[in-house]
Protein backbone atom coordinates (compact mmCIF):
# COMPACT_ATOMS: atom_id res chain seq x y z
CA UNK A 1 10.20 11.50 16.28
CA UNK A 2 7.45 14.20 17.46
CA UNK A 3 4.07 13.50 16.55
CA UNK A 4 1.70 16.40 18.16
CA UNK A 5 -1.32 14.51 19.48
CA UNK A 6 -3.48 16.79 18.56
CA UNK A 7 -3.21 16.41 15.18
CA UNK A 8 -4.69 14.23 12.61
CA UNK A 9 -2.90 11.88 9.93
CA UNK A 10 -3.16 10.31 7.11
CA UNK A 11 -1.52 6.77 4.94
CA UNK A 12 0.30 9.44 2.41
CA UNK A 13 1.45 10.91 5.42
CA UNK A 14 0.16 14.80 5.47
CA UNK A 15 -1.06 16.14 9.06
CA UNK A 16 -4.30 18.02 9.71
CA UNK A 17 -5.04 20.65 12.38
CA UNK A 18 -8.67 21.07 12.59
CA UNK A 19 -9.43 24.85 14.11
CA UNK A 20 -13.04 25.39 13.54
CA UNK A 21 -14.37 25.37 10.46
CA UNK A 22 -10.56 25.61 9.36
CA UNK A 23 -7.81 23.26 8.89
CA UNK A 24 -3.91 23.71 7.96
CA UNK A 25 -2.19 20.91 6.56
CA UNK A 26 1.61 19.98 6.15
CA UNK A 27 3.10 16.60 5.75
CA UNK A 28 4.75 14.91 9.06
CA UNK A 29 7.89 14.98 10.75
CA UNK A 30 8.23 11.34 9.86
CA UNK A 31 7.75 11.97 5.33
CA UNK A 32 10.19 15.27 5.48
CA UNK A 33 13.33 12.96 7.18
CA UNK A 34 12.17 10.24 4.48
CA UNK A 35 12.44 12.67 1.72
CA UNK A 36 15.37 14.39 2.82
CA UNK A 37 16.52 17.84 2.21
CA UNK A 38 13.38 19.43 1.04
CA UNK A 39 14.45 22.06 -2.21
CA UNK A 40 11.47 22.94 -4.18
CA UNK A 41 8.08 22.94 -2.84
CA UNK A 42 4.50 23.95 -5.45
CA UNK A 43 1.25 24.77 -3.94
CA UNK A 44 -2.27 25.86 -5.61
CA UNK A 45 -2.79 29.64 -5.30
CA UNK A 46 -5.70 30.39 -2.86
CA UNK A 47 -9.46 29.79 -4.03
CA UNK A 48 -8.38 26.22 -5.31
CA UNK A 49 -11.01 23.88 -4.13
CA UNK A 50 -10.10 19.89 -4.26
CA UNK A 51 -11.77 16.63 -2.50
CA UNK A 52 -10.10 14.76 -0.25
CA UNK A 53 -7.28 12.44 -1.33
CA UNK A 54 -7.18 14.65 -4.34
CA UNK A 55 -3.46 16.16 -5.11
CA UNK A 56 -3.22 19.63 -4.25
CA UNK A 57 0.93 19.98 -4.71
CA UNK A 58 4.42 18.81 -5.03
CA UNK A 59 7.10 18.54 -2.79
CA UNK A 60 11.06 17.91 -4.10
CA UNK A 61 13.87 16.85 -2.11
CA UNK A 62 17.07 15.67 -3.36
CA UNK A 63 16.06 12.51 -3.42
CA UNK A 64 12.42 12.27 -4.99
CA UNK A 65 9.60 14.40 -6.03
CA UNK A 66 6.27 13.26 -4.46
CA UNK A 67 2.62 14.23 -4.90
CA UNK A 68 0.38 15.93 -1.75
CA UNK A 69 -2.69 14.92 -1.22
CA UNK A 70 -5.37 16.80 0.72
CA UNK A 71 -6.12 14.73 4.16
CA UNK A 72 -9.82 16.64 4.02
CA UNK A 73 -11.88 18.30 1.07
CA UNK A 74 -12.20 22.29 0.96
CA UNK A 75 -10.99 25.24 -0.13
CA UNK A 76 -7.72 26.68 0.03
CA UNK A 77 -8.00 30.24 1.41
CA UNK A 78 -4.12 30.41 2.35
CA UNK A 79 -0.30 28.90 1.52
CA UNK A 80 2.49 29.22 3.25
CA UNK A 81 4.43 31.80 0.94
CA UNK A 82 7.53 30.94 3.30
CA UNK A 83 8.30 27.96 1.65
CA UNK A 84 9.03 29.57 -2.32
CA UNK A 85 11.99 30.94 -0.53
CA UNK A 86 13.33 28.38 2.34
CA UNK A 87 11.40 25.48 1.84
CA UNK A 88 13.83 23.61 4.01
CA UNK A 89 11.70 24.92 7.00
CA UNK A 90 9.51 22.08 6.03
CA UNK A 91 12.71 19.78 7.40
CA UNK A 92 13.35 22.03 10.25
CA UNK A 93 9.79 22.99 11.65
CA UNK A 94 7.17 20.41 9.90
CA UNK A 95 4.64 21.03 12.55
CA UNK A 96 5.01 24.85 12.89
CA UNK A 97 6.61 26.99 10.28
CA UNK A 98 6.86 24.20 7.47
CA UNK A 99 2.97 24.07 7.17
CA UNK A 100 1.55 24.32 3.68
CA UNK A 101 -1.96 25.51 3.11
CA UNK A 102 -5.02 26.39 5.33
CA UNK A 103 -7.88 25.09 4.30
CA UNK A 104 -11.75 26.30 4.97
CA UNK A 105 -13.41 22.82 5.45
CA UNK A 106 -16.44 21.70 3.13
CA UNK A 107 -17.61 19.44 5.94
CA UNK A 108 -15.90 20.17 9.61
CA UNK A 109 -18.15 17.50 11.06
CA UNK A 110 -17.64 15.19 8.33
CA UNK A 111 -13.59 15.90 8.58
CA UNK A 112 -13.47 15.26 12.33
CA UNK A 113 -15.13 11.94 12.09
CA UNK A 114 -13.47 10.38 9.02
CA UNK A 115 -12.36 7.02 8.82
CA UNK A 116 -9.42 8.19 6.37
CA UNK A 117 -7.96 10.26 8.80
CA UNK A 118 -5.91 8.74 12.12
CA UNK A 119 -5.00 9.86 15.74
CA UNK A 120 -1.22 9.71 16.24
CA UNK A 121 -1.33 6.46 17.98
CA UNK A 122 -2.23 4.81 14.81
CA UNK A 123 -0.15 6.67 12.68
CA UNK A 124 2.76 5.85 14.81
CA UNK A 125 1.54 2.32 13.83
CA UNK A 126 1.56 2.42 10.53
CA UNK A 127 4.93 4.25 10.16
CA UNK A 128 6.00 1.34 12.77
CA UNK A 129 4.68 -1.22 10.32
CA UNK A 130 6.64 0.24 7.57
């Protein structure tokens, strides 16, 4: 299972990409082969503002529908339109193509430092744990 390193994590399992005062977010490789095949996924238009742990979306697989919930707070200033049309490309590319929003930071320093948020050796732990 790929797990970029130079990403961030968190316990609902979403990934963060901090670029600046920027971030995009998707969920892991490891939640999208959980889910299964990914069929419907709803995201906040741009301008939407949230905290962090706050639910910004839904994602639907066969299987289940499950809340997202924003790893950092901010505002959304992009989605990934990509995914109204083939949101399987959240299965096939969660890292790259399947990302879902990009987010303009209320605190980058803040964000970088959080306790909430893990380095992929200790996400690879918790999935590990179960």
């Amino acid at each position: 299972m790929q797990l970029p390193e130079n990403l961030r994590y968190t316990r609902d399992h979403e990934w963060l990409r901090i670029e600046g005062d920027e971030a995009v977010v998707g969920i892991t490789e490891y939640a999208a082969s959980e889910l299964g095949d990914i069929v419907f996924v709803e995201l906040p238009a741009a301008g939407t503002t949230f905290q962090s742990a706050q639910s910004f979306g839904v994602i639907e697989s066969v299987k289940t529908a499950s809340d997202l919930y924003a790893p950092a707070a901010g505002e959304i200033i992009a989605i990934n339109d990509a995914l109204a049309d083939k949101p399987e490309l959240v299965n096939n590319d969660p890292y790259g193509e399947g990302w879902m929003i990009r987010v303009r930071l209320a605190d980058p320093a803040a964000t970088e430092s959080s306790d909430q948020l893990m380095d992929a050796d200790a996400y690879r732990e918790l999935i590990a744990a179960g």
